Amino acid sequence: MSTIADNVYNLGESDVAAARLSVERLAECFADAHPPLTRDQADIEASRCYFCYDAPCVQACPTSIDIPGFIRAISTGNLSGAGQKILEANILGGACARVCPTEILCEGACVRTAQQQKPVEIGALQRVATDAAMLRARATGKHPFARAVETRRRIAVVGAGPAGLACAHELAKAGHEVDLFDARSKPGGLNEYGIAAYKMADEFAAREVEFVLGIGGIKLIPNQALGRELDLGALRRDYDAVFLGIGQAGVKALAIPGEDLPGVRDAVRFIEDLRQSRDKADVPVGRHVVVIGGGNTAIDAAVQAKRLGAELVSLVYRRGREDMPATSVEQDWALVNGVAFRHWAAPVAIEGGGAVRAIRFARTVLVDGRLSLGDDGFVLAADMVLKAVGQSLEVSDRDALPKVENGRFLVRDETLETSLPGVFAGGDCIAGQDLTVQAVADGKRAAIGINAYLEGKANG
């Protein structure tokens, strides 16, 4: 394959630089994209709810929040009761209110849509109630949930993301002592490291973790990774049960020439840098950025590159728009932010001398239902390429771990127990929807399974 001449695209090695906008402009670009409803707005929106019996919105929520119940509480001025109803079902209800794809979950099932083509803004109302509950807990120093009598049982929860936090909270509520390990220095998982900064602004992820741990009985132990500092065999020996909520930390490769060139990055690392930067001004971005992928990570990376000041951001996906894993709302958000979409194309080579200068694509076609590379293609100039083609389970010493199928731990549907007795798993490391709300649901279900397991051991 021929090399692309350097002078064709007029891109130099210095084109990848720190953010090209002023600190003030960056603050605007990465502020809360959807500010909370005012109290008057919340009252008006709550009045639109029909308070359905056997509400379809509840059935569509993986954590089964009593949505009509909490909205009725808001409409009667009982924010405390509204927040309590949400948190009883979903202790990370604040994060879910911000990042859940409500358009395909609760709001997608809202009966108001058929009448007015506009669902009740359930997510926005949930944020009003949970924010109030968290603010009250911080102001009073009183957690909304009390622990049961201590059981003297010790549980190891590995992974302090949404699944691990939900599991740890439920176990602590039952009176168990929980050691919550995480591979990173900060807890929160994807909420802390992997969500676009404008979706979860103002250090909300850290404040929510503090709120969850406020119940007591949970000891947070950072910088402890499974297969590095932690040995599963030792955990099984030292604890009464183990929960694995380690997510999908590995990043899949494109497996094409030029992938190791400077300027080619994993999108998840790019997003992580943005989340951990105080003012975003120190995060490098190219003039011409190409994002490979079609999921939420690809969308978040593309939009944030544009908001950092990239002149042109192209998102390229191997299938059509309707096949993209990202929801239509996320796709529309990217288009509104100036991201250019290109469909039915796959990368075949990244080219450049000393740094990425361009990326070559082949057109993709369906042949007998299978995706294949066509004969034609195109080239995009690029001084930065962000890879968002999926993640994978990243652990060492797999022989000591539970059974894995298709890159995820195998679990029993009812209890989420793995092939190893007393070891449970949930979140992105098991099969299912890779959503924060689903991870919370998994954590709660695993905690129920752990309680049943411990009861069985006691009675056995």
Short mmCIF file of C-alpha atoms in Angstrom, two decimals:
data_model
loop_
_atom_site.label_atom_id
_atom_site.label_comp_id
_atom_site.label_asym_id
_atom_site.label_seq_id
_atom_site.Cartn_x
_atom_site.Cartn_y
_atom_site.Cartn_z
CA MET A 1 0.00 0.00 0.00
CA SER A 2 1.43 3.35 -1.00
CA THR A 3 2.51 5.92 1.55
CA ILE A 4 0.59 9.20 1.59
CA ALA A 5 2.70 12.18 0.68
CA ASP A 6 3.24 14.51 3.62
CA ASN A 7 2.37 17.65 1.69
CA VAL A 8 -1.07 16.45 0.58
CA TYR A 9 -2.78 17.25 3.87
CA ASN A 10 -0.64 20.08 5.19
CA LEU A 11 -0.43 18.50 8.64
CA GLY A 12 2.74 18.85 10.65
CA GLU A 13 4.02 16.95 13.66
CA SER A 14 3.17 19.90 15.93
CA ASP A 15 -0.54 19.74 15.07
CA VAL A 16 -1.29 17.58 18.11
CA ALA A 17 -1.18 20.09 20.92
CA ALA A 18 -2.79 20.93 24.19
CA ALA A 19 -6.35 22.22 23.96
CA ARG A 20 -6.66 25.07 21.48
CA LEU A 21 -9.25 27.06 23.42
CA SER A 22 -8.93 29.45 26.35
CA VAL A 23 -9.43 28.13 29.87
CA GLU A 24 -12.63 30.18 30.09
CA ARG A 25 -13.99 28.72 26.85
CA LEU A 26 -13.04 25.21 27.94
CA ALA A 27 -14.93 25.71 31.19
CA GLU A 28 -18.03 26.54 29.15
CA CYS A 29 -17.56 23.58 26.80
CA PHE A 30 -17.15 21.06 29.61
CA ALA A 31 -19.74 22.43 32.01
CA ASP A 32 -22.84 20.37 32.82
CA ALA A 33 -24.45 19.73 29.44
CA HIS A 34 -27.93 19.38 30.92
CA PRO A 35 -28.30 21.61 34.01
CA PRO A 36 -30.80 20.45 36.64
CA LEU A 37 -34.44 21.46 36.52
CA THR A 38 -35.50 24.30 38.76
CA ARG A 39 -38.08 23.50 41.39
CA ASP A 40 -40.83 25.13 39.31
CA GLN A 41 -39.75 23.19 36.22
CA ALA A 42 -39.76 19.97 38.24
CA ASP A 43 -43.29 20.65 39.52
CA ILE A 44 -44.55 21.27 35.98
CA GLU A 45 -42.84 18.16 34.61
CA ALA A 46 -44.09 15.99 37.49
CA SER A 47 -47.65 17.11 36.75
CA ARG A 48 -47.41 15.44 33.32
CA CYS A 49 -47.11 11.95 34.85
CA TYR A 50 -50.21 9.73 34.72
CA PHE A 51 -49.01 7.72 37.75
CA CYS A 52 -49.78 4.54 35.85
CA TYR A 53 -50.71 1.34 37.65
CA ASP A 54 -48.28 -1.42 36.65
CA ALA A 55 -46.29 1.34 34.98
CA PRO A 56 -44.29 0.31 31.89
CA CYS A 57 -41.52 2.76 32.86
CA VAL A 58 -40.85 0.73 36.03
CA GLN A 59 -40.67 -2.48 34.03
CA ALA A 60 -38.17 -0.84 31.67
CA CYS A 61 -35.83 0.18 34.51
CA PRO A 62 -33.23 -2.50 35.34
CA THR A 63 -33.35 -1.44 39.02
CA SER A 64 -37.19 -1.26 39.10
CA ILE A 65 -37.37 2.21 40.65
CA ASP A 66 -40.90 3.16 41.71
CA ILE A 67 -41.06 5.93 39.13
CA PRO A 68 -44.73 6.95 39.56
CA GLY A 69 -44.19 6.89 43.33
CA PHE A 70 -41.19 9.20 43.37
CA ILE A 71 -42.74 11.57 40.81
CA ARG A 72 -45.93 11.80 42.88
CA ALA A 73 -43.79 12.64 45.89
CA ILE A 74 -42.14 15.46 43.93
CA SER A 75 -45.54 16.77 42.83
CA THR A 76 -46.67 16.96 46.46
CA GLY A 77 -43.50 18.72 47.59
CA ASN A 78 -42.02 15.67 49.30
CA LEU A 79 -38.49 15.68 47.88
CA SER A 80 -37.23 13.65 50.84
CA GLY A 81 -39.69 10.86 50.12
CA ALA A 82 -38.94 11.00 46.40
CA GLY A 83 -35.21 10.61 46.96
CA GLN A 84 -35.73 7.78 49.42
CA LYS A 85 -37.87 5.80 46.95
CA ILE A 86 -35.19 6.09 44.27
CA LEU A 87 -32.26 5.24 46.52
CA GLU A 88 -34.01 2.19 47.98
CA ALA A 89 -33.96 0.70 44.49
CA ASN A 90 -30.79 2.31 43.14
CA ILE A 91 -28.20 3.73 45.51
CA LEU A 92 -26.43 5.29 42.50
CA GLY A 93 -29.62 6.95 41.31
CA GLY A 94 -27.84 10.28 40.95
CA ALA A 95 -25.32 8.95 38.42
CA CYS A 96 -28.01 7.05 36.55
CA ALA A 97 -30.12 10.21 36.34
CA ARG A 98 -27.21 11.82 34.48
CA VAL A 99 -25.93 9.05 32.22
CA CYS A 100 -28.72 6.51 31.69
CA PRO A 101 -30.00 6.20 28.11
CA THR A 102 -33.49 6.97 29.38
CA GLU A 103 -34.73 7.21 25.80
CA ILE A 104 -34.44 3.42 25.45
CA LEU A 105 -35.33 2.59 29.08
CA CYS A 106 -37.90 4.33 31.30
CA GLU A 107 -38.69 7.30 29.07
CA GLY A 108 -38.82 5.06 26.03
CA ALA A 109 -41.69 3.19 27.71
CA CYS A 110 -43.56 6.28 28.93
CA VAL A 111 -47.22 6.30 27.84
CA ARG A 112 -47.08 10.09 27.40
CA THR A 113 -45.07 9.52 24.23
CA ALA A 114 -48.04 8.12 22.32
CA GLN A 115 -50.20 11.11 23.22
CA GLN A 116 -47.75 14.00 23.01
CA GLN A 117 -44.66 12.48 21.34
CA LYS A 118 -42.80 13.59 24.46
CA PRO A 119 -42.23 11.38 27.50
CA VAL A 120 -42.13 12.64 31.05
CA GLU A 121 -38.54 13.72 31.76
CA ILE A 122 -37.98 10.93 34.26
CA GLY A 123 -34.19 11.23 34.33
CA ALA A 124 -34.29 14.96 35.03
CA LEU A 125 -36.85 14.47 37.81
CA GLN A 126 -34.76 11.66 39.28
CA ARG A 127 -31.79 14.01 39.40
CA VAL A 128 -33.79 16.64 41.31
CA ALA A 129 -34.79 14.09 43.96
CA THR A 130 -31.43 12.32 44.35
CA ASP A 131 -29.46 15.56 44.42
CA ALA A 132 -31.71 16.77 47.22
CA ALA A 133 -31.25 13.52 49.14
CA MET A 134 -27.46 13.63 48.83
CA LEU A 135 -27.36 17.29 49.83
CA ARG A 136 -29.47 16.53 52.89
CA ALA A 137 -27.21 13.63 53.90
CA ARG A 138 -24.13 15.82 53.58
CA ALA A 139 -25.71 18.67 55.55
CA THR A 140 -27.00 16.49 58.39
CA GLY A 141 -24.24 13.86 58.41
CA LYS A 142 -26.98 11.23 58.48
CA HIS A 143 -27.13 8.49 55.87
CA PRO A 144 -30.65 7.61 54.65
CA PHE A 145 -30.06 3.90 55.35
CA ALA A 146 -29.11 2.20 58.60
CA ARG A 147 -27.04 -0.96 58.96
CA ALA A 148 -28.54 -4.13 60.37
CA VAL A 149 -27.01 -5.86 63.39
CA GLU A 150 -23.43 -6.86 62.63
CA THR A 151 -23.10 -10.40 61.32
CA ARG A 152 -19.32 -10.74 61.69
CA ARG A 153 -19.20 -11.87 58.07
CA ARG A 154 -16.45 -10.38 55.88
CA ILE A 155 -16.94 -9.91 52.15
CA ALA A 156 -14.32 -8.90 49.58
CA VAL A 157 -15.66 -6.71 46.78
CA VAL A 158 -13.14 -6.29 43.96
CA GLY A 159 -13.85 -3.24 41.83
CA ALA A 160 -15.25 0.05 43.15
CA GLY A 161 -17.30 0.89 40.07
CA PRO A 162 -21.11 0.99 39.99
CA ALA A 163 -21.53 -2.78 40.40
CA GLY A 164 -19.05 -3.01 43.28
CA LEU A 165 -20.41 0.07 45.04
CA ALA A 166 -24.01 -1.17 44.81
CA CYS A 167 -23.01 -4.63 46.05
CA ALA A 168 -20.92 -3.24 48.90
CA HIS A 169 -23.71 -0.91 50.02
CA GLU A 170 -26.30 -3.68 50.03
CA LEU A 171 -23.99 -6.00 51.96
CA ALA A 172 -23.15 -3.28 54.49
CA LYS A 173 -26.85 -2.61 54.92
CA ALA A 174 -27.27 -6.30 55.81
CA GLY A 175 -24.69 -5.94 58.60
CA HIS A 176 -21.65 -7.47 56.90
CA GLU A 177 -18.15 -5.97 56.92
CA VAL A 178 -16.97 -5.17 53.39
CA ASP A 179 -13.47 -4.59 52.09
CA LEU A 180 -13.84 -2.72 48.79
CA PHE A 181 -10.75 -3.04 46.61
CA ASP A 182 -10.02 -1.08 43.45
CA ALA A 183 -7.13 -1.17 41.00
CA ARG A 184 -6.99 2.62 40.75
CA SER A 185 -6.24 5.37 43.21
CA LYS A 186 -9.79 6.73 43.03
CA PRO A 187 -13.02 4.74 43.37
CA GLY A 188 -15.96 5.10 41.03
CA GLY A 189 -14.95 3.05 38.02
CA LEU A 190 -16.36 4.35 34.75
CA ASN A 191 -18.30 7.05 36.59
CA GLU A 192 -14.97 8.53 37.69
CA TYR A 193 -12.80 7.72 34.67
CA GLY A 194 -14.92 6.81 31.65
CA ILE A 195 -17.90 9.19 31.31
CA ALA A 196 -17.73 12.39 29.27
CA ALA A 197 -16.87 15.30 31.54
CA TYR A 198 -19.93 17.32 30.54
CA LYS A 199 -22.25 14.45 31.55
CA MET A 200 -20.98 14.20 35.12
CA ALA A 201 -19.49 17.55 36.05
CA ASP A 202 -18.47 19.19 39.34
CA GLU A 203 -16.80 16.13 40.89
CA PHE A 204 -20.20 14.44 41.18
CA ALA A 205 -18.79 10.92 40.86
CA ALA A 206 -16.52 11.43 43.89
CA ARG A 207 -19.35 12.97 45.93
CA GLU A 208 -21.62 10.06 45.12
CA VAL A 209 -18.98 7.53 46.24
CA GLU A 210 -18.62 9.44 49.52
CA PHE A 211 -22.39 9.29 49.93
CA VAL A 212 -22.54 5.52 49.27
CA LEU A 213 -19.73 4.79 51.73
CA GLY A 214 -21.45 6.96 54.34
CA ILE A 215 -23.51 3.99 55.51
CA GLY A 216 -20.43 2.60 57.28
CA GLY A 217 -19.10 -0.92 57.33
CA ILE A 218 -17.22 -0.48 54.03
CA LYS A 219 -13.44 -0.11 53.98
CA LEU A 220 -12.08 1.29 50.72
CA ILE A 221 -8.66 -0.08 49.73
CA PRO A 222 -7.26 1.54 46.54
CA ASN A 223 -4.44 0.47 44.21
CA GLN A 224 -5.25 -3.22 44.53
CA ALA A 225 -5.73 -5.08 41.24
CA LEU A 226 -6.80 -8.68 40.81
CA GLY A 227 -3.80 -10.68 39.59
CA ARG A 228 -1.41 -7.95 40.69
CA GLU A 229 -1.74 -7.23 44.43
CA LEU A 230 -4.78 -9.45 44.90
CA ASP A 231 -4.91 -13.24 44.59
CA LEU A 232 -8.36 -14.75 44.19
CA GLY A 233 -7.37 -17.90 46.04
CA ALA A 234 -6.25 -15.86 49.05
CA LEU A 235 -9.44 -13.80 48.93
CA ARG A 236 -11.56 -16.95 48.96
CA ARG A 237 -9.59 -18.22 51.93
CA ASP A 238 -9.69 -14.99 53.94
CA TYR A 239 -13.26 -13.86 53.27
CA ASP A 240 -16.68 -15.45 53.57
CA ALA A 241 -17.54 -14.51 49.97
CA VAL A 242 -16.09 -12.55 47.05
CA PHE A 243 -17.73 -10.26 44.49
CA LEU A 244 -15.94 -9.41 41.24
CA GLY A 245 -16.94 -6.14 39.60
CA ILE A 246 -13.76 -5.54 37.63
CA GLY A 247 -15.33 -4.31 34.40
CA GLN A 248 -13.65 -4.50 31.00
CA ALA A 249 -10.32 -2.76 31.47
CA GLY A 250 -8.62 -4.13 28.36
CA VAL A 251 -8.87 -2.21 25.08
CA LYS A 252 -9.23 -4.06 21.78
CA ALA A 253 -6.75 -3.33 19.02
CA LEU A 254 -7.46 -2.42 15.41
CA ALA A 255 -4.78 -4.91 14.33
CA ILE A 256 -3.72 -2.84 11.31
CA PRO A 257 -0.36 -1.40 10.18
CA GLY A 258 0.62 1.88 11.80
CA GLU A 259 -1.38 1.37 14.97
CA ASP A 260 1.70 2.08 17.09
CA LEU A 261 2.37 5.49 15.53
CA PRO A 262 2.43 8.55 17.83
CA GLY A 263 -0.97 10.21 17.76
CA VAL A 264 -2.92 6.94 17.82
CA ARG A 265 -4.65 6.55 21.19
CA ASP A 266 -7.26 4.46 22.93
CA ALA A 267 -10.43 6.52 23.28
CA VAL A 268 -10.96 5.34 26.86
CA ARG A 269 -7.55 6.72 27.87
CA PHE A 270 -8.32 10.00 26.13
CA ILE A 271 -11.60 10.28 28.06
CA GLU A 272 -9.81 9.34 31.28
CA ASP A 273 -7.27 12.14 30.76
CA LEU A 274 -10.11 14.60 30.30
CA ARG A 275 -11.92 13.40 33.41
CA GLN A 276 -8.81 13.72 35.55
CA SER A 277 -7.75 17.13 34.17
CA ARG A 278 -8.82 20.11 36.26
CA ASP A 279 -9.23 22.63 33.44
CA LYS A 280 -8.82 20.43 30.29
CA ALA A 281 -6.16 22.81 28.94
CA ASP A 282 -3.39 20.22 29.34
CA VAL A 283 -5.07 17.49 27.27
CA PRO A 284 -3.56 17.23 23.76
CA VAL A 285 -5.90 17.20 20.77
CA GLY A 286 -5.28 17.14 17.04
CA ARG A 287 -6.58 19.46 14.35
CA HIS A 288 -8.00 16.56 12.35
CA VAL A 289 -9.21 13.79 14.66
CA VAL A 290 -10.60 10.46 13.45
CA VAL A 291 -12.53 8.27 15.87
CA ILE A 292 -13.01 4.59 15.02
CA GLY A 293 -16.12 3.00 16.53
CA GLY A 294 -19.84 3.45 16.97
CA GLY A 295 -20.62 3.10 20.67
CA ASN A 296 -21.01 5.58 23.50
CA THR A 297 -17.25 5.67 24.08
CA ALA A 298 -16.70 6.70 20.46
CA ILE A 299 -19.37 9.40 20.75
CA ASP A 300 -17.94 10.75 24.03
CA ALA A 301 -14.42 10.84 22.60
CA ALA A 302 -15.49 12.53 19.36
CA VAL A 303 -17.63 15.21 21.01
CA GLN A 304 -14.97 16.00 23.60
CA ALA A 305 -12.25 16.25 20.94
CA LYS A 306 -14.44 18.77 19.13
CA ARG A 307 -15.04 20.69 22.36
CA LEU A 308 -11.31 20.78 23.02
CA GLY A 309 -10.90 22.73 19.79
CA ALA A 310 -10.27 20.17 17.04
CA GLU A 311 -11.12 21.68 13.65
CA LEU A 312 -12.48 18.49 12.14
CA VAL A 313 -13.63 15.35 13.95
CA SER A 314 -14.75 12.36 11.89
CA LEU A 315 -16.39 9.29 13.44
CA VAL A 316 -16.12 6.24 11.20
CA TYR A 317 -18.20 3.09 11.75
CA ARG A 318 -18.14 -0.18 9.87
CA ARG A 319 -21.93 -0.44 9.51
CA GLY A 320 -24.86 1.95 9.04
CA ARG A 321 -26.19 4.51 11.50
CA GLU A 322 -29.06 2.28 12.57
CA ASP A 323 -26.55 -0.43 13.55
CA MET A 324 -24.45 1.79 15.82
CA PRO A 325 -24.44 0.72 19.49
CA ALA A 326 -24.79 4.37 20.56
CA THR A 327 -28.39 5.48 20.92
CA SER A 328 -29.99 7.85 18.42
CA VAL A 329 -29.93 10.58 21.07
CA GLU A 330 -26.17 10.18 21.50
CA GLN A 331 -25.67 10.18 17.74
CA ASP A 332 -27.75 13.35 17.35
CA TRP A 333 -25.75 14.95 20.16
CA ALA A 334 -22.52 14.27 18.24
CA LEU A 335 -23.96 15.75 15.05
CA VAL A 336 -25.12 18.86 16.91
CA ASN A 337 -21.58 19.24 18.23
CA GLY A 338 -20.12 19.20 14.72
CA VAL A 339 -18.88 15.61 14.49
CA ALA A 340 -18.92 14.25 10.92
CA PHE A 341 -20.16 10.66 10.53
CA ARG A 342 -18.93 8.20 7.92
CA HIS A 343 -20.58 4.81 7.73
CA TRP A 344 -19.83 1.50 6.02
CA ALA A 345 -16.05 1.78 6.27
CA ALA A 346 -13.29 -0.04 8.14
CA PRO A 347 -9.68 1.07 8.74
CA VAL A 348 -7.00 -0.89 6.91
CA ALA A 349 -3.84 1.15 7.59
CA ILE A 350 -2.61 4.16 9.50
CA GLU A 351 0.15 6.04 7.73
CA GLY A 352 2.74 8.65 8.62
CA GLY A 353 6.39 9.25 9.23
CA GLY A 354 7.20 9.73 12.90
CA ALA A 355 3.54 10.51 13.66
CA VAL A 356 0.14 9.67 12.24
CA ARG A 357 -0.67 11.72 9.11
CA ALA A 358 -3.63 9.85 7.59
CA ILE A 359 -5.75 6.74 7.89
CA ARG A 360 -6.87 4.60 5.00
CA PHE A 361 -10.32 2.96 4.92
CA ALA A 362 -11.94 0.28 2.82
CA ARG A 363 -15.64 0.36 2.12
CA THR A 364 -17.56 -2.41 3.86
CA VAL A 365 -20.36 -4.43 2.31
CA LEU A 366 -22.68 -7.20 3.42
CA VAL A 367 -22.18 -10.50 1.62
CA ASP A 368 -24.63 -13.23 2.64
CA GLY A 369 -25.23 -11.36 5.88
CA ARG A 370 -21.53 -11.09 6.71
CA LEU A 371 -19.49 -7.91 6.72
CA SER A 372 -16.70 -7.87 4.14
CA LEU A 373 -14.24 -5.35 2.75
CA GLY A 374 -15.13 -3.95 -0.67
CA ASP A 375 -12.80 -3.00 -3.49
CA ASP A 376 -12.93 0.76 -3.07
CA GLY A 377 -12.13 3.07 -0.17
CA PHE A 378 -10.94 6.49 0.89
CA VAL A 379 -8.28 8.26 2.94
CA LEU A 380 -8.79 10.76 5.76
CA ALA A 381 -6.15 13.17 6.92
CA ALA A 382 -5.52 12.73 10.64
CA ASP A 383 -3.04 13.91 13.22
CA MET A 384 -4.90 12.03 15.96
CA VAL A 385 -6.71 8.69 15.79
CA LEU A 386 -8.86 7.52 18.71
CA LYS A 387 -9.71 3.81 18.87
CA ALA A 388 -13.09 2.88 20.36
CA VAL A 389 -13.69 -0.61 19.01
CA GLY A 390 -14.55 -2.35 22.27
CA GLN A 391 -13.05 -3.45 25.54
CA SER A 392 -12.18 -6.79 27.06
CA LEU A 393 -11.59 -8.57 30.35
CA GLU A 394 -8.08 -7.76 31.53
CA VAL A 395 -6.74 -10.09 34.19
CA SER A 396 -3.70 -12.27 34.68
CA ASP A 397 -3.62 -15.88 35.87
CA ARG A 398 -6.89 -16.81 34.19
CA ASP A 399 -6.52 -20.41 35.31
CA ALA A 400 -7.33 -19.34 38.88
CA LEU A 401 -10.41 -17.35 37.83
CA PRO A 402 -14.00 -18.45 37.25
CA LYS A 403 -15.02 -19.80 33.86
CA VAL A 404 -15.08 -17.25 31.05
CA GLU A 405 -17.19 -17.33 27.91
CA ASN A 406 -16.93 -14.75 25.11
CA GLY A 407 -14.67 -12.63 27.30
CA ARG A 408 -17.06 -12.47 30.29
CA PHE A 409 -17.43 -14.42 33.51
CA LEU A 410 -20.13 -17.08 33.39
CA VAL A 411 -22.69 -16.62 36.17
CA ARG A 412 -25.94 -18.17 37.32
CA ASP A 413 -28.87 -16.00 36.29
CA GLU A 414 -30.58 -16.00 39.68
CA THR A 415 -27.66 -15.33 42.03
CA LEU A 416 -24.78 -14.20 39.77
CA GLU A 417 -22.56 -16.84 41.38
CA THR A 418 -19.68 -17.89 39.15
CA SER A 419 -18.28 -21.37 38.58
CA LEU A 420 -16.32 -20.96 41.83
CA PRO A 421 -18.45 -21.45 44.97
CA GLY A 422 -18.72 -18.25 46.98
CA VAL A 423 -17.43 -16.06 44.14
CA PHE A 424 -20.00 -13.78 42.49
CA ALA A 425 -19.66 -11.28 39.64
CA GLY A 426 -21.55 -8.43 38.02
CA GLY A 427 -21.32 -5.34 35.86
CA ASP A 428 -19.44 -5.18 32.56
CA CYS A 429 -17.40 -8.32 33.34
CA ILE A 430 -20.51 -10.49 32.83
CA ALA A 431 -22.82 -10.72 29.83
CA GLY A 432 -25.56 -8.11 29.53
CA GLN A 433 -26.09 -4.43 28.85
CA ASP A 434 -22.99 -2.35 29.52
CA LEU A 435 -24.92 0.35 31.36
CA THR A 436 -24.40 1.98 34.75
CA VAL A 437 -27.95 1.13 35.80
CA GLN A 438 -27.49 -2.52 34.81
CA ALA A 439 -24.26 -2.68 36.81
CA VAL A 440 -26.12 -1.35 39.86
CA ALA A 441 -28.84 -3.96 39.35
CA ASP A 442 -26.17 -6.67 39.10
CA GLY A 443 -24.49 -5.50 42.29
CA LYS A 444 -27.75 -5.62 44.24
CA ARG A 445 -28.70 -9.03 42.83
CA ALA A 446 -25.27 -10.43 43.67
CA ALA A 447 -25.56 -9.11 47.23
CA ILE A 448 -28.86 -10.96 47.59
CA GLY A 449 -27.16 -14.06 46.21
CA ILE A 450 -24.28 -13.65 48.67
CA ASN A 451 -26.70 -13.34 51.59
CA ALA A 452 -28.43 -16.55 50.50
CA TYR A 453 -25.06 -18.28 50.11
CA LEU A 454 -23.96 -17.22 53.60
CA GLU A 455 -27.28 -18.34 55.07
CA GLY A 456 -26.85 -21.70 53.37
CA LYS A 457 -23.36 -22.07 54.84
CA ALA A 458 -24.67 -21.19 58.30
CA ASN A 459 -27.47 -23.72 58.05
CA GLY A 460 -25.28 -26.36 56.48
#
